[in-house]
Every structure is written in C-alpha cells, then in structure tokens.
Amino acid sequence: MASCSIRFAQAADIPVVLQFIHALAAYENMEGQVIATEDLLREWVFEKKKAEILLVLEEETPVGFALFFHNFSTWLGRAGIYLEDLFVLPEYRGRGYGKLLLKKLARIAVQRGCGRLEWACLDWNEPSIAFYKSLGAVAMEDWTTYRIAGDKLLALASRLG
C-alpha cells in the first residue's frame, strides 16, 4: 500500500467531497437525486456542524471519504455513530482504504463512548455486503428504513399543527 493518511475534512475540501458524493451517486445509479451543493455542505457540515467527514489520502491525493454523524440509542442510553456514506474511488479500491476508514470510525466511536457504529447498504451491492461481513458487521434483517423527503416531507409538516 502506498503512503496513506486519514484526516478530518476542512471547508477547503468541499469541492472534492462534492465530487465524491457525485461519484457515489453514479455508482448507486442515483445521479439525479443529488441536490447537494458546495454552499449546502459548507452550511450544514462546517457551520452548523451536523456531520463530520473523514478523507483518506494516498500520498496527498484524496481517494475516498466517510461522512458520519451522531445518532442516539434509547436502548443503550447513549450516542452512536451513523455512517451515511463511505466511498473510495474505483481505481483505488482493493488497497485497504475502505477498511482503514471503518477502523478510524470504530476508534472514534470508542473514544467518544458511543455504543455502536451503524450504516445502511443497498441490497444489490454484494461487494460491499461481503466486505462489511468480513469485518464482523451484521445485517439488521428485521428492520426496514423508512424515509419522507422533499414534497412529501413538506406536506406532512403542513398537516401537523
């Protein structure tokens, strides 16, 4: 493995983070769903501090990222870390960078006293599923993620109150 490092992203890294987000969306066949902009990332990640981003670099070149935030488990009575996105550029896969990002996230979770590290994975993404299972991750097969967004979120919000 070439010389690599992991560091927290800074506001100056927003353009490369947005490139990673678009590349991940393309990989997941969801390019049309990305509405994030540099300004939105600056506001929500760096000003409002609602998420954190790790970058993995080969030499000095960013080759992947992990975006995460804290959630809370009422059953554990403490926070956890939710990994929203993990992505390594295709030409850098197989070099251990994804594993390094997950190890770093596990260390952060332990250092912060978190009770767990969790994420979602698309059902068709067999390479990622196999990778996660090789690390000891367990699929939460009894759980289904639900989402309300966009116009449906606005409509629901307007009906309450």
Tab-separated table of C-alpha atoms in Angstrom:
chain	number	residue	atom	x	y	z
A	1	MET	CA	0.000	0.000	0.000
A	2	ALA	CA	1.288	3.456	-0.865
A	3	SER	CA	1.669	6.021	1.877
A	4	CYS	CA	-1.783	6.907	3.102
A	5	SER	CA	-3.361	9.006	5.803
A	6	ILE	CA	-6.790	9.825	7.144
A	7	ARG	CA	-7.803	13.271	8.286
A	8	PHE	CA	-10.926	15.254	9.023
A	9	ALA	CA	-12.088	17.309	6.058
A	10	GLN	CA	-11.878	21.091	6.212
A	11	ALA	CA	-14.041	23.634	4.413
A	12	ALA	CA	-11.380	23.871	1.697
A	13	ASP	CA	-12.082	20.200	0.892
A	14	ILE	CA	-15.726	20.812	-0.023
A	15	PRO	CA	-15.168	20.611	-3.815
A	16	VAL	CA	-13.529	17.178	-3.584
A	17	VAL	CA	-16.188	15.951	-1.139
A	18	LEU	CA	-18.895	17.014	-3.578
A	19	GLN	CA	-17.058	15.151	-6.360
A	20	PHE	CA	-17.046	12.022	-4.182
A	21	ILE	CA	-20.770	12.446	-3.497
A	22	HIS	CA	-21.488	12.630	-7.238
A	23	ALA	CA	-19.259	9.616	-7.921
A	24	LEU	CA	-21.047	7.617	-5.209
A	25	ALA	CA	-24.431	8.591	-6.645
A	26	ALA	CA	-23.287	7.439	-10.088
A	27	TYR	CA	-22.131	4.107	-8.632
A	28	GLU	CA	-25.537	3.659	-6.980
A	29	ASN	CA	-27.392	4.721	-10.163
A	30	MET	CA	-28.877	7.718	-8.353
A	31	GLU	CA	-27.149	10.676	-10.021
A	32	GLY	CA	-30.403	12.579	-10.435
A	33	GLN	CA	-31.055	12.615	-6.701
A	34	VAL	CA	-28.030	14.695	-5.681
A	35	ILE	CA	-29.028	18.256	-4.876
A	36	ALA	CA	-26.116	18.965	-2.526
A	37	THR	CA	-24.016	21.996	-3.399
A	38	GLU	CA	-20.788	23.397	-2.041
A	39	ASP	CA	-22.780	26.065	-0.192
A	40	LEU	CA	-25.100	23.492	1.408
A	41	LEU	CA	-22.164	21.347	2.529
A	42	ARG	CA	-20.385	24.393	3.934
A	43	GLU	CA	-23.502	25.414	5.886
A	44	TRP	CA	-24.560	22.013	7.244
A	45	VAL	CA	-21.202	20.332	7.786
A	46	PHE	CA	-18.847	23.165	8.669
A	47	GLU	CA	-21.075	25.926	10.052
A	48	LYS	CA	-23.927	24.012	11.700
A	49	LYS	CA	-21.634	21.013	12.403
A	50	LYS	CA	-24.376	18.458	11.704
A	51	ALA	CA	-21.961	15.925	10.198
A	52	GLU	CA	-18.267	15.146	10.042
A	53	ILE	CA	-16.179	13.948	7.130
A	54	LEU	CA	-13.050	11.842	7.048
A	55	LEU	CA	-10.852	11.850	3.967
A	56	VAL	CA	-8.448	9.062	3.105
A	57	LEU	CA	-5.452	10.218	1.102
A	58	GLU	CA	-2.900	8.311	-0.933
A	59	GLU	CA	0.232	10.379	-0.723
A	60	GLU	CA	-1.518	13.797	-0.808
A	61	THR	CA	-4.397	12.832	-3.112
A	62	PRO	CA	-7.885	12.361	-1.622
A	63	VAL	CA	-9.107	8.931	-2.774
A	64	GLY	CA	-12.152	8.375	-0.579
A	65	PHE	CA	-14.347	9.697	2.185
A	66	ALA	CA	-16.656	8.779	5.020
A	67	LEU	CA	-19.440	11.136	6.113
A	68	PHE	CA	-20.932	10.427	9.538
A	69	PHE	CA	-22.920	11.946	12.384
A	70	HIS	CA	-24.098	11.032	15.848
A	71	ASN	CA	-27.418	9.336	16.441
A	72	PHE	CA	-28.833	8.142	19.750
A	73	SER	CA	-29.943	4.761	21.018
A	74	THR	CA	-32.620	4.893	23.686
A	75	TRP	CA	-31.950	1.227	24.421
A	76	LEU	CA	-28.244	1.807	25.024
A	77	GLY	CA	-28.836	5.203	26.609
A	78	ARG	CA	-26.013	6.766	24.638
A	79	ALA	CA	-24.968	8.089	21.277
A	80	GLY	CA	-23.781	6.049	18.353
A	81	ILE	CA	-22.199	6.925	15.052
A	82	TYR	CA	-24.197	6.631	11.855
A	83	LEU	CA	-22.117	6.304	8.710
A	84	GLU	CA	-24.095	7.987	5.961
A	85	ASP	CA	-21.619	7.422	3.139
A	86	LEU	CA	-18.364	5.584	2.593
A	87	PHE	CA	-16.786	5.777	-0.832
A	88	VAL	CA	-13.400	5.013	-2.354
A	89	LEU	CA	-12.665	5.873	-5.970
A	90	PRO	CA	-12.843	2.720	-8.117
A	91	GLU	CA	-9.216	2.884	-9.193
A	92	TYR	CA	-8.119	2.881	-5.520
A	93	ARG	CA	-10.325	0.025	-4.318
A	94	GLY	CA	-8.735	-3.154	-3.069
A	95	ARG	CA	-5.908	-1.264	-1.345
A	96	GLY	CA	-7.468	-1.312	2.133
A	97	TYR	CA	-8.701	2.283	2.212
A	98	GLY	CA	-12.325	1.404	2.993
A	99	LYS	CA	-11.177	-0.798	5.848
A	100	LEU	CA	-8.945	1.988	7.165
A	101	LEU	CA	-11.886	4.403	7.149
A	102	LEU	CA	-14.070	1.942	9.062
A	103	LYS	CA	-11.284	1.262	11.579
A	104	LYS	CA	-10.904	5.012	12.114
A	105	LEU	CA	-14.664	5.369	12.614
A	106	ALA	CA	-14.630	2.485	15.101
A	107	ARG	CA	-11.820	4.183	17.014
A	108	ILE	CA	-13.722	7.480	17.056
A	109	ALA	CA	-16.840	5.679	18.317
A	110	VAL	CA	-14.878	4.012	21.115
A	111	GLN	CA	-13.025	7.221	22.044
A	112	ARG	CA	-16.315	9.124	22.217
A	113	GLY	CA	-18.006	6.430	24.321
A	114	CYS	CA	-20.501	5.539	21.607
A	115	GLY	CA	-22.451	2.309	21.855
A	116	ARG	CA	-22.386	1.358	18.186
A	117	LEU	CA	-21.432	2.159	14.614
A	118	GLU	CA	-24.092	1.537	12.000
A	119	TRP	CA	-24.921	2.203	8.369
A	120	ALA	CA	-27.150	1.089	5.520
A	121	CYS	CA	-26.163	-0.706	2.326
A	122	LEU	CA	-28.116	-1.260	-0.841
A	123	ASP	CA	-29.351	-4.849	-1.132
A	124	TRP	CA	-27.782	-5.332	-4.569
A	125	ASN	CA	-24.312	-4.152	-3.503
A	126	GLU	CA	-22.823	-7.617	-2.967
A	127	PRO	CA	-19.156	-6.488	-2.947
A	128	SER	CA	-19.836	-4.049	-0.104
A	129	ILE	CA	-22.012	-6.531	1.795
A	130	ALA	CA	-19.242	-9.142	1.638
A	131	PHE	CA	-16.699	-6.531	2.761
A	132	TYR	CA	-18.825	-5.427	5.728
A	133	LYS	CA	-19.485	-9.007	6.810
A	134	SER	CA	-15.739	-9.745	6.640
A	135	LEU	CA	-15.277	-7.053	9.291
A	136	GLY	CA	-17.896	-8.591	11.569
A	137	ALA	CA	-20.842	-6.363	10.642
A	138	VAL	CA	-24.288	-7.925	10.963
A	139	ALA	CA	-27.253	-7.026	8.759
A	140	MET	CA	-30.309	-5.872	10.701
A	141	GLU	CA	-32.672	-8.009	8.649
A	142	ASP	CA	-35.719	-7.388	10.823
A	143	TRP	CA	-35.552	-3.639	10.224
A	144	THR	CA	-36.621	-1.591	7.216
A	145	THR	CA	-35.548	2.001	6.749
A	146	TYR	CA	-38.359	4.448	6.001
A	147	ARG	CA	-37.931	7.912	4.594
A	148	ILE	CA	-40.038	11.002	3.983
A	149	ALA	CA	-38.355	13.702	1.926
A	150	GLY	CA	-38.992	16.547	-0.476
A	151	ASP	CA	-42.612	17.439	-1.212
A	152	LYS	CA	-43.935	14.637	0.993
A	153	LEU	CA	-41.943	15.984	3.939
A	154	LEU	CA	-43.330	19.472	3.328
A	155	ALA	CA	-46.869	18.088	3.030
A	156	LEU	CA	-46.568	16.136	6.283
A	157	ALA	CA	-45.127	19.144	8.098
A	158	SER	CA	-48.005	21.323	6.914
A	159	ARG	CA	-50.598	18.814	8.209
A	160	LEU	CA	-49.157	18.821	11.711
A	161	GLY	CA	-50.042	21.670	13.920
